XYZ file of C-alpha atoms in Angstrom:
588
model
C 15.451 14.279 -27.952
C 14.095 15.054 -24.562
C 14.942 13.743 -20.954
C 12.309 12.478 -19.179
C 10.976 8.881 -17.100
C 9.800 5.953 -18.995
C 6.598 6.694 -17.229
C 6.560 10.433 -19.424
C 7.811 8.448 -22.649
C 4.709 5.992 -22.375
C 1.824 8.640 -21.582
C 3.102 11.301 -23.622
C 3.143 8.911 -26.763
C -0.308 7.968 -25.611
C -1.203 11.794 -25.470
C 0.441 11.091 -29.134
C -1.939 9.506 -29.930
C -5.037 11.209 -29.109
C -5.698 8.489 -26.251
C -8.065 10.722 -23.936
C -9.680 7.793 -22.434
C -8.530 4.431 -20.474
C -11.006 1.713 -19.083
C -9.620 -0.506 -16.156
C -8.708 -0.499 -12.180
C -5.808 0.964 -10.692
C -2.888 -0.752 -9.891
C 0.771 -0.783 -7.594
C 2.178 -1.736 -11.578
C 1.388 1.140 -13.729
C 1.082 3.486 -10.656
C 3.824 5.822 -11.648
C 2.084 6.366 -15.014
C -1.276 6.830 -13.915
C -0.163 9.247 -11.141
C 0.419 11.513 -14.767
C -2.549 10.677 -16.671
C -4.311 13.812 -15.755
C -1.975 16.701 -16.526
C -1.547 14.635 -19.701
C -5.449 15.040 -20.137
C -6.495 11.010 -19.986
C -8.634 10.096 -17.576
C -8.974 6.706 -15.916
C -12.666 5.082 -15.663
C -12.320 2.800 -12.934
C -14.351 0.019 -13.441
C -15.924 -3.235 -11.608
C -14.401 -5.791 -13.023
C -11.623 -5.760 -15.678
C -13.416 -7.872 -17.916
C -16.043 -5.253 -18.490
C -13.319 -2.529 -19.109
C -12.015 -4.512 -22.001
C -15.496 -4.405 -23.238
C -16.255 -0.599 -22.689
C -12.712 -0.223 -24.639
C -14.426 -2.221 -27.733
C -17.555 0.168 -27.497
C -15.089 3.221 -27.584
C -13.571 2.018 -30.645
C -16.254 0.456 -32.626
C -18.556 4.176 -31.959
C -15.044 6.819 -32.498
C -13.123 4.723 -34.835
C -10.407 5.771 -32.870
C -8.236 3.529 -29.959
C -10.129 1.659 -26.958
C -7.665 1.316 -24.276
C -7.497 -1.151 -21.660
C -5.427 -1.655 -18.565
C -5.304 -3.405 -15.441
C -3.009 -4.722 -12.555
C -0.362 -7.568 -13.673
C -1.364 -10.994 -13.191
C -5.371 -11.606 -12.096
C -6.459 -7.807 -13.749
C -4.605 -8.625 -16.623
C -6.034 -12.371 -17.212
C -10.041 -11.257 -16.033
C -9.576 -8.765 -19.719
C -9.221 -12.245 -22.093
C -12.208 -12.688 -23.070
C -13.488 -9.154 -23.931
C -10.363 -9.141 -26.087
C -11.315 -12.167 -27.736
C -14.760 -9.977 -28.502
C -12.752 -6.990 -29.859
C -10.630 -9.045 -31.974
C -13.790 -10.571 -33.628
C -15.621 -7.357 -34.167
C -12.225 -5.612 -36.399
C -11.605 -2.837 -33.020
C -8.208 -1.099 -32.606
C -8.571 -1.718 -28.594
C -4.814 -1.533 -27.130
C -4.522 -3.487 -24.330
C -1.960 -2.205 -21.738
C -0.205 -5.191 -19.465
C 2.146 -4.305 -17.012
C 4.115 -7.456 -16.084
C 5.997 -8.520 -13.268
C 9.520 -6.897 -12.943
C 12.389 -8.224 -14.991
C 14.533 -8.992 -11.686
C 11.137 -10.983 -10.302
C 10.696 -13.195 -14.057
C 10.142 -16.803 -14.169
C 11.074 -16.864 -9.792
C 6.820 -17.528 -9.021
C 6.612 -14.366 -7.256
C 3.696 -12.444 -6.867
C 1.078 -12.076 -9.413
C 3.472 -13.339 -12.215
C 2.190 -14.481 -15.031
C 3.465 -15.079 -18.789
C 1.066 -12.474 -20.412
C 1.916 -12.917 -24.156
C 0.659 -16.057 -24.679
C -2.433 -14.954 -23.078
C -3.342 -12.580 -25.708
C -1.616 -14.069 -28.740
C -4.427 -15.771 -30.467
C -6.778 -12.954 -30.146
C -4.410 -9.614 -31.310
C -3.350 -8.540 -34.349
C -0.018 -7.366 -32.670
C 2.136 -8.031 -29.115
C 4.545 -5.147 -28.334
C 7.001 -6.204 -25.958
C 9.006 -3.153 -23.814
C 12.196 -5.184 -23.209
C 14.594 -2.222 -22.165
C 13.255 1.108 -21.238
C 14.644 3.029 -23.696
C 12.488 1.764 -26.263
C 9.229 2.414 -24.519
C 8.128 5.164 -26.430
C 9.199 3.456 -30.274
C 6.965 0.111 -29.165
C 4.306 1.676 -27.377
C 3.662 3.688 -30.442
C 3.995 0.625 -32.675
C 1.348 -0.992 -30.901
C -1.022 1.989 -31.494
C -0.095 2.428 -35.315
C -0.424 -1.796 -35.742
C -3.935 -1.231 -34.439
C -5.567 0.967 -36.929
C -3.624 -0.786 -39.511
C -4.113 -3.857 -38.776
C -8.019 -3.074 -37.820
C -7.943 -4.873 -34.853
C -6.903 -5.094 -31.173
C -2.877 -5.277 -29.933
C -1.078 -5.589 -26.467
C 1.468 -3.647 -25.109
C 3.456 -5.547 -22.586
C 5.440 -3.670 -19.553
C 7.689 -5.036 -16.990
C 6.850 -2.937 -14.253
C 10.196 -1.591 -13.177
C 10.252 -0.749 -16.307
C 8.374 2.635 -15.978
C 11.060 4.189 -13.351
C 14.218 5.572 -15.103
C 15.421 8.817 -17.085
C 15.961 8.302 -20.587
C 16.197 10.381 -23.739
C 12.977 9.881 -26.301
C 11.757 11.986 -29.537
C 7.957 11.515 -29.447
C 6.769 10.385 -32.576
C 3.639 11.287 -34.429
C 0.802 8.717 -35.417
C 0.782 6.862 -38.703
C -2.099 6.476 -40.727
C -2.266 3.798 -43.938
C -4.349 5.725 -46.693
C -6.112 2.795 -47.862
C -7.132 2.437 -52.041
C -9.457 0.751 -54.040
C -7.729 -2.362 -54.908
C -6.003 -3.327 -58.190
C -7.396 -2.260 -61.654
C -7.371 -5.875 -62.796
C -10.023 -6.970 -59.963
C -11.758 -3.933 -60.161
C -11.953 -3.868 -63.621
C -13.574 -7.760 -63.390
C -15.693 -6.852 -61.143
C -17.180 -3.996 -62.874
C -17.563 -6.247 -66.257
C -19.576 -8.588 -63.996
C -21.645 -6.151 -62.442
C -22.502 -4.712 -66.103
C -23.771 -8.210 -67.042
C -25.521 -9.256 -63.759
C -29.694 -9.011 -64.256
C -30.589 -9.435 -60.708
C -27.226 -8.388 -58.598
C -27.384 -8.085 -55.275
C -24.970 -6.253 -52.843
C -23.988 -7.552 -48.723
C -23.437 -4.524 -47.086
C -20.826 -5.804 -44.242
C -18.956 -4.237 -41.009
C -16.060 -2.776 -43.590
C -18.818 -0.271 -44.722
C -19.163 0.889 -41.262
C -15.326 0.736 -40.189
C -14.087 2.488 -43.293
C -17.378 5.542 -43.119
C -18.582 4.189 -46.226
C -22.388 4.271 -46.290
C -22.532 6.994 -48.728
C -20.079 5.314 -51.140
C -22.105 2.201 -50.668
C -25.512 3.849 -51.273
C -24.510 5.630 -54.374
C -23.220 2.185 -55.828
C -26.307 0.096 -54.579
C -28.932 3.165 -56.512
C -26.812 2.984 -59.419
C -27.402 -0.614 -59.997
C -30.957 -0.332 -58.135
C -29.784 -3.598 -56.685
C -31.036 -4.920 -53.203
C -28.765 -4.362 -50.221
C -28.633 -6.988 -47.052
C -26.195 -6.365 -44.312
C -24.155 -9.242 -43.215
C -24.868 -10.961 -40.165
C -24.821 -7.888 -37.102
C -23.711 -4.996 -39.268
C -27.639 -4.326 -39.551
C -25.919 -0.244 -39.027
C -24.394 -0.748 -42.293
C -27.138 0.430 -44.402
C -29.916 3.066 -43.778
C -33.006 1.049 -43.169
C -35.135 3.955 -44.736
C -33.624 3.465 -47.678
C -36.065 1.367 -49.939
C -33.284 -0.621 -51.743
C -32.111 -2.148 -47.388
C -33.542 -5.733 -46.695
C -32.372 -6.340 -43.891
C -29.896 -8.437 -42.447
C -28.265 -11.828 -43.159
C -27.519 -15.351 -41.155
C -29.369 -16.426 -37.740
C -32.392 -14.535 -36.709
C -32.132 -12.111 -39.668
C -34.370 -11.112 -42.688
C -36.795 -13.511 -44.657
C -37.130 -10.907 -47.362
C -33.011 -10.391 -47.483
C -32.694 -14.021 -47.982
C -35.589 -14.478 -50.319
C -33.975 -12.114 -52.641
C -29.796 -12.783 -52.543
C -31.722 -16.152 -53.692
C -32.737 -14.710 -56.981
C -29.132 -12.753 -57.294
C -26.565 -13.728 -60.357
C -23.657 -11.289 -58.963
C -23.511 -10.433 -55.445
C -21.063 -8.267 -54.402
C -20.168 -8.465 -50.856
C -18.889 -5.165 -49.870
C -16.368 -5.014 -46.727
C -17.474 -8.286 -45.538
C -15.439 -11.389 -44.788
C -18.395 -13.543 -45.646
C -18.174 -15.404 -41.987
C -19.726 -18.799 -41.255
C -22.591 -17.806 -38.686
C -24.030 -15.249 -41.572
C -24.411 -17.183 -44.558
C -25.746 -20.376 -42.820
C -28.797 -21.533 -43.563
C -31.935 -19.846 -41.372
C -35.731 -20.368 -41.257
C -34.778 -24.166 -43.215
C -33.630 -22.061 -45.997
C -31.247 -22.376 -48.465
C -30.846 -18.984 -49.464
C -26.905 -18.896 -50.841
C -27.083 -18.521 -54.239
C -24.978 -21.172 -55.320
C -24.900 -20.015 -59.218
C -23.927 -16.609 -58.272
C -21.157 -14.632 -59.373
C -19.225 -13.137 -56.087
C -17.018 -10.153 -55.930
C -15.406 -9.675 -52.220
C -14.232 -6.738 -51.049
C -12.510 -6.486 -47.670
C -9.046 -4.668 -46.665
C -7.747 -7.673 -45.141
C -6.423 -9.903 -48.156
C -6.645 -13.132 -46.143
C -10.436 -12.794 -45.953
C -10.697 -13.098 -49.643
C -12.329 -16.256 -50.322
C -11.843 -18.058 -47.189
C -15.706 -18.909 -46.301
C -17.018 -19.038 -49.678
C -15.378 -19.435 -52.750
C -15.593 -15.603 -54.708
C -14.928 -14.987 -58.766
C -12.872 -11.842 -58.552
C -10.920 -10.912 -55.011
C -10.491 -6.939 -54.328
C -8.128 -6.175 -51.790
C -9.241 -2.568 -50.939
C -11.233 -0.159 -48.563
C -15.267 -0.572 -48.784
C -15.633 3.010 -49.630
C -13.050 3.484 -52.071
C -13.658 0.306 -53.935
C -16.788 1.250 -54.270
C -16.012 4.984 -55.486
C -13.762 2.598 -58.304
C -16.709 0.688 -59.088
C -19.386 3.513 -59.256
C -16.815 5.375 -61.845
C -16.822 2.484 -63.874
C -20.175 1.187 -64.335
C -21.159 4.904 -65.234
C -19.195 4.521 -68.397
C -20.922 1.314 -69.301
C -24.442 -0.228 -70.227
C -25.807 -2.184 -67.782
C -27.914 -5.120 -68.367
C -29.810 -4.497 -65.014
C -31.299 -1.238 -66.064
C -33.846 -2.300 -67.822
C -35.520 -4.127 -65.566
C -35.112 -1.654 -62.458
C -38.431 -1.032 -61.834
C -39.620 -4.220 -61.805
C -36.588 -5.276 -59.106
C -37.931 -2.355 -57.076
C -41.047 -3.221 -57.230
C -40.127 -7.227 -56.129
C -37.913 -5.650 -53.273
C -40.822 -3.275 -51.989
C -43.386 -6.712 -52.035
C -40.846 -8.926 -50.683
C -40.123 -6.278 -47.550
C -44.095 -5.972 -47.140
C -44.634 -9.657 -46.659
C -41.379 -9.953 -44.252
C -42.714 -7.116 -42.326
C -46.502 -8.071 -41.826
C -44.854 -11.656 -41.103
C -43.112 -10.124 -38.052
C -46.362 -8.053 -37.210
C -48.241 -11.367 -37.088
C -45.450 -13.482 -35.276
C -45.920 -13.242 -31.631
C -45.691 -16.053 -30.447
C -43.530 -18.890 -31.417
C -45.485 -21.659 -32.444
C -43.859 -25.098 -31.493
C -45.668 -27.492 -29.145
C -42.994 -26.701 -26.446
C -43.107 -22.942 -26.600
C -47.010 -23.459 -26.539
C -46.797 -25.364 -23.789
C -45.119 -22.207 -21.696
C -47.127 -19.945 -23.002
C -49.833 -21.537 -21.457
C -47.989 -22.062 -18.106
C -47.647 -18.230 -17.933
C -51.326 -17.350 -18.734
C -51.330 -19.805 -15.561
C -48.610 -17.570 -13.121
C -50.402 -14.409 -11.118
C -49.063 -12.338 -13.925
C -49.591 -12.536 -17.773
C -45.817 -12.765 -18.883
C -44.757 -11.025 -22.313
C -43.859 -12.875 -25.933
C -40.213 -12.349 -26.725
C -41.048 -11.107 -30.556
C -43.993 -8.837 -28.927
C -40.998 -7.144 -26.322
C -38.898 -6.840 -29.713
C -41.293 -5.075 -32.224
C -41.952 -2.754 -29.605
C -38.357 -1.381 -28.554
C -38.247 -1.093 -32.440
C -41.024 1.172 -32.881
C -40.079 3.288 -29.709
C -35.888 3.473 -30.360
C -35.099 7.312 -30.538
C -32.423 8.826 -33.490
C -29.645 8.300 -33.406
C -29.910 5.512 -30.938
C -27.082 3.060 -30.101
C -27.765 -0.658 -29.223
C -25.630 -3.604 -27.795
C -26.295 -6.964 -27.880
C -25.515 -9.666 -25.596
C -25.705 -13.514 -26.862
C -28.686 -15.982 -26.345
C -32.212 -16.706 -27.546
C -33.975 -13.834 -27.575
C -31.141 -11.194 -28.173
C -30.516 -13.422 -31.466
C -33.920 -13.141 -32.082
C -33.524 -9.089 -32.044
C -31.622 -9.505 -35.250
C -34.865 -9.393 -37.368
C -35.924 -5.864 -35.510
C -32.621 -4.259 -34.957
C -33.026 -1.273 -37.731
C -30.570 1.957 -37.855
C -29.754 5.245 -39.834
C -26.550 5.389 -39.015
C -23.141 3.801 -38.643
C -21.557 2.760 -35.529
C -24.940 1.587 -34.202
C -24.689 -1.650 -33.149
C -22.201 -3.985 -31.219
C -22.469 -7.307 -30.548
C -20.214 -10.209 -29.579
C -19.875 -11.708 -33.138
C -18.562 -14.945 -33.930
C -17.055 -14.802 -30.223
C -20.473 -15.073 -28.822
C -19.587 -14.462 -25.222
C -22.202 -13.483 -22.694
C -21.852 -10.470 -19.927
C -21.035 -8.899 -23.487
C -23.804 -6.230 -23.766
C -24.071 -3.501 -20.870
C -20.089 -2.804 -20.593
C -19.743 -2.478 -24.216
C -22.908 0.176 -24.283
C -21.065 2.057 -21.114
C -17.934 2.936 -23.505
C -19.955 3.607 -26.718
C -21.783 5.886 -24.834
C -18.138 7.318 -23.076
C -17.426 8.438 -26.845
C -20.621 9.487 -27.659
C -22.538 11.505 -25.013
C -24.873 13.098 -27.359
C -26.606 9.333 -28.730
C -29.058 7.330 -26.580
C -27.604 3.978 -25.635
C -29.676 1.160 -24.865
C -28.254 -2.723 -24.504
C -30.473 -5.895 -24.752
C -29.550 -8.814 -22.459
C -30.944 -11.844 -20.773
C -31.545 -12.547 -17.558
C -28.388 -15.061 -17.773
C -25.998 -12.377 -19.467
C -27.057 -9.634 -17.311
C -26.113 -11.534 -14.412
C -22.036 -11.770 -15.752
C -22.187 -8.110 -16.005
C -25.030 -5.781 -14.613
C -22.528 -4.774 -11.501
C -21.212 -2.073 -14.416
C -24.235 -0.240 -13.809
C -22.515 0.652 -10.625
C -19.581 2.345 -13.576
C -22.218 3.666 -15.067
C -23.801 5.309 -11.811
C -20.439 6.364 -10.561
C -18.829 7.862 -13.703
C -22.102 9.790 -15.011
C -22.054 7.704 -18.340
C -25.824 7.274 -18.118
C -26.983 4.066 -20.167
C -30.430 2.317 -20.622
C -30.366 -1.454 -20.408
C -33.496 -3.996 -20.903
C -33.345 -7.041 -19.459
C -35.112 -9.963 -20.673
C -36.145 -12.062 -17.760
C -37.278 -15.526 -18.680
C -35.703 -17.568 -15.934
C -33.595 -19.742 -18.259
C -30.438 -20.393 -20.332
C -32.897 -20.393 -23.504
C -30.421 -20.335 -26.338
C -28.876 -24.065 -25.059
C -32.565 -25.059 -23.782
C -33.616 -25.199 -26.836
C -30.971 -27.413 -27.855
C -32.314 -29.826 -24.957
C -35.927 -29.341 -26.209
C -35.028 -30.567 -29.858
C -32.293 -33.359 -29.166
C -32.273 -34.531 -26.254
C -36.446 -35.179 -25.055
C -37.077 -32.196 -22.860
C -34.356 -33.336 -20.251
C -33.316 -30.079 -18.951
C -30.205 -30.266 -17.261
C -28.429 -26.806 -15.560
C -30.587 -24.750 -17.529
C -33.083 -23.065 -15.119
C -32.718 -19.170 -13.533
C -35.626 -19.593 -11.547
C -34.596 -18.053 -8.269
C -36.972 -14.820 -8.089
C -34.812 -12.371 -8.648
C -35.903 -8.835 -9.287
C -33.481 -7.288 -11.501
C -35.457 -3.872 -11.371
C -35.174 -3.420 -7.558
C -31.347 -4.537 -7.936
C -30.617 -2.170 -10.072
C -32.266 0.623 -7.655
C -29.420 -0.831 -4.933
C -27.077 -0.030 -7.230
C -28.056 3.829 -7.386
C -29.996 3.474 -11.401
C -33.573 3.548 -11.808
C -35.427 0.085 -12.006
C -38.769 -0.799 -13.908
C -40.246 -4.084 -14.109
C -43.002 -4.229 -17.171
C -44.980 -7.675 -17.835
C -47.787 -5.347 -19.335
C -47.134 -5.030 -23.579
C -48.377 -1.426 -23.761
C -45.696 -0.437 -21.188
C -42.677 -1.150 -23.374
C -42.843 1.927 -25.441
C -43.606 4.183 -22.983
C -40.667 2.876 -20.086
C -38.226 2.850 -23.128
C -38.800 7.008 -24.058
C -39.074 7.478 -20.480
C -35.635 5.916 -19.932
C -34.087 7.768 -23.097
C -35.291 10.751 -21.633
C -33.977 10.263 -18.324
C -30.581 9.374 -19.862
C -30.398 12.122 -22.020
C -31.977 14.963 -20.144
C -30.860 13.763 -16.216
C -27.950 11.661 -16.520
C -29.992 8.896 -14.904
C -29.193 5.219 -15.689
C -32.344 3.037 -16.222
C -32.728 -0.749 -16.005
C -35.880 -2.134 -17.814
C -37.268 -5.707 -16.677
C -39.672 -7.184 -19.071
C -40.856 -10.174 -17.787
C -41.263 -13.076 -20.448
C -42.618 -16.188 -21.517
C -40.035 -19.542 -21.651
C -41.227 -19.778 -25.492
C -38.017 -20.097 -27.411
C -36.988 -19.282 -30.733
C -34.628 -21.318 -33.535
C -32.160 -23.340 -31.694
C -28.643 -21.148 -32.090
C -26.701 -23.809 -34.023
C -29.228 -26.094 -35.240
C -26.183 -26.998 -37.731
C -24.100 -28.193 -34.949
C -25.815 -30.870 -32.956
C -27.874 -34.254 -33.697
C -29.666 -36.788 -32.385
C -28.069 -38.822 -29.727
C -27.126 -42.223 -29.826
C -26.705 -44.224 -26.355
C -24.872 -47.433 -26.322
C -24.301 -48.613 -22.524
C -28.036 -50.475 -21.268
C -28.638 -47.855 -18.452
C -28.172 -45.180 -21.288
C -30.398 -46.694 -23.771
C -33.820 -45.776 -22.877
C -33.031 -42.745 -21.976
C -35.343 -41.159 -24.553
């Protein structure tokens, strides 16, 4: 055991850790600590607001696989981080948020900046840790950090703030890390006796493919049965989209061809997925869950076994190595689906083609309301862009290796279809969290653990409002990013919503103010662009990468759209009104 300060105890079991990055704003609470973070080779990114340092925490994680950490003044720094934990905790990330509290003499007297922080957290972390007497600083910090990887998901680590000062005696303990298996023989033996029956099986290629680095496992089992492979809903990074046997991606805004074909499946074997709500709704008025199926699960986290849909055979293990198990075992068996592999790959390649020349030829959406704005911008001194026009080009122009966030709302749902990667640890969204101001924080910290990719983030004019004063972080801190903005003047995701049910009655929905995000951008030391000219897309989008990559130069891309909107978000979750009072009842 060594003598040292709480403050040494808590950043050397950081340094522990490999923690050699923390997002947030400096505060009187933690002060004695951070004084030490650089001989202890962390460095602080201040940020704007401690909402978007949760966020660039969650990019860190979800791009290195290793800890996001977050931390922020007791009180008001600590509460701003809430929902970009709630965002983490949805998309699986080990993000460790640190909350210095008010002192233990000040507790529960309403003194300044006090706050009960646990409860804050508790419905959105896998794990609270607790530092109740300085002496055990170093045993929970660390427990917070091990419960994070093992756990896959994000935990808190809660400090009175008196709590750093002190001398105590601590033995610094090394990380733990779970060596995750297969799952059972029983399960994985069912599952391979299915598979070696199934004539049209299909495999869902989920976010436990990209958290456990299990593309190659999952590509060596999807040629072996020559089966197609859809990626659940936002995991389109969890299969290479070169690959002819990918399809594209599940649930809202995603792939006509994947859905046309997990139709036609008799096994489908969802592969580190937990089979959520939002991607196995019905999309484009189609049915497409194949409700005679066989399905195998696979997912590390046993209580994700059969909660959304009900599953035939439940394996508890890691994507990769479950699907090692599998691969071993079908290539001792004769499999049903073999002969008729070249005709499936021939129905796959067909099915793709039409998808894809249905995108080329979908530029416009087509219903009388979106028509009608289309025609009031051929009207306006400039000839605004189509959303899906924007879209297919940023997809032909993304560079290797390229990373891209996602913020929520119409047309960043509608990116879903063209959203197409290589690679793992290529996209980030919100998931089911769906929070807005999501998009260009998260990009900042994927692109703090990854210097060498290009990072772009898609956001609406809406979204980009919550959060674009991180370009200032990204200015400041040299972690050049490229954003687009999608400026169409409206809330369009809930607009839509008011175009279908409720008579065109727009209420609260309008952005109109003339705003030029472009030149704001340039105030905030980035470049700015503002495109309402298609052929300009590709080119301002390489320029940008180029800029990023080559100058260190943050660039902010307007395009300037059309109101047309796509499918309403949750078309499942609304209906027709019915009015009952008299001054209510012709409302219509």
């Amino acid at each position: 055991m060594t003598r040292m300060t709480p403050s040494e105890a808590f950043v050397e079991t950081l340094a522990a850790h490999g923690v050699d990055t923390i997002f947030g704003i400096m505060g009187s609470a933690f002060m004695d600590a951070m004084d030490i973070f650089e001989p202890a080779g962390i460095e602080l990114v201040p940020v704007v607001h401690e909402q978007g340092a949760a966020h660039m925490a969650d990019g860190f994680a979800r791009v290195s696989g290793r800890h996001g950490v977050v931390i922020g003044q007791n009180g008001p720094g600590i509460s701003n981080c809430v929902t970009a934990m709630a965002a983490a905790y949805w998309a699986h990330s080990p993000v460790v948020i640190i909350t210095p509290e008010a002192g233990t003499m000040g507790i529960g007297l309403g003194g300044f900046q006090e706050a009960n922080q646990l409860p804050m957290f508790q419905e959105f972390t896998k794990y609270q840790g607790h530092v109740n007497n300085e002496h055990r600083m170093a045993e929970i910090t660390a427990r917070c950090f091990n419960r994070a990887l093992s756990e896959i998901g994000p935990t808190q680590l809660n400090i009175p703030r008196d709590l750093f000062y002190g001398e105590i005696d601590v033995t610094i303990s090394a990380p733990r890390h779970l060596d995750r298996g297969p799952g059972g023989d029983t399960t994985l033996n069912a599952a391979a006796g299915l598979l070696e029956k199934a004539k049209f099986p299909v495999m869902i290629s989920g976010g436990g493919v990209v958290m456990g680095n299990a593309m190659p496992q999952a590509i060596a089992l999807a040629e072996r049965l020559g089966c197609p492979v859809v990626n659940s809903y936002l995991h389109n990074d969890s299969f290479p989209a070169s690959h002819p046997l990918w399809c594209g991606p599940l649930g809202y805004q995603g792939s006509k061809a994947a859905m046309r074909l997990i139709q036609k499946a008799d096994v489908v074997l969802a592969l580190g997925t937990r089979l959520g709500p939002f991607g196995t709704l019905p999309q484009y008025d189609m049915e497409y869950w194949p409700t005679n199926a066989k399905i195998i699960q696979v997912d590390a986290d046993s209580k994700m076994l059969g909660l959304v849909k009900p599953i035939d055979v439940a394996i508890c293990g890691d994507a990769g190595a479950a699907a090692t198990a599998l691969l071993d075992r079908l290539n001792q068996r004769h499999l049903k689906c073999d002969s008729n592999k070249t005709d499936r790959a021939k129905e796959i390649a067909e099915t793709k083609t039409d998808w894809e020349t249905e995108l080329d030829d979908w530029t416009f959406e087509t219903d009388d309301f979106s028509i009608d704005m289309i025609k009031q911008a051929a009207a306006e001194p400039e000839d605004w862009l189509h959303p899906r026009q924007i879209l297919r080009e940023l997809e032909k122009a993304m560079p290797a290796r390229v990373m891209v966030s996602t913020d929520i709302g119409n047309i960043n749902s509608v990116a879903n279809s063209y959203l197409r990667f290589e690679e793992p640890r290529s996209l980030f969204a919100a998931m089911s969290w769906g929070n807005c101001g999501y998009a260009l924080p998260t990009i900042i910290g994927a692109k703090k653990a990854a210097s060498d990719r290009p990072a772009v983030a898609y956001a609406g004019d809406g979204a980009w409002a919550m959060s674009m004063v991180e370009v200032m972080t990204a200015v400041r801190h040299n972690i050049p990013v490229t954003a687009v903005v999608f400026h169409n003047r409206q809330w369009g995701a809930e607009k839509k919503n008011q175009v279908d049910f409720y008579g065109q009655r727009f209420v609260a929905g309008e952005l109109d103010g003339g705003e030029n995000w472009s030149e704001i951008a340039q105030a905030m030391g980035a470049d700015g662009v503002r495109i309402n000219d298609l052929d300009e897309i590709g080119p301002a989008l390489t320029k940008a990468i180029d800029a990023q990559m080559n100058d260190g130069r943050t660039t902010v891309i307007e395009a300037m759209c059309t109101k047309e909107l796509g499918d309403p978000f949750r078309k499942d979750a609304l209906r027709q009104p019915t009015r009952y009072l008299d001054k209510y009842a012709n409302y219509t």
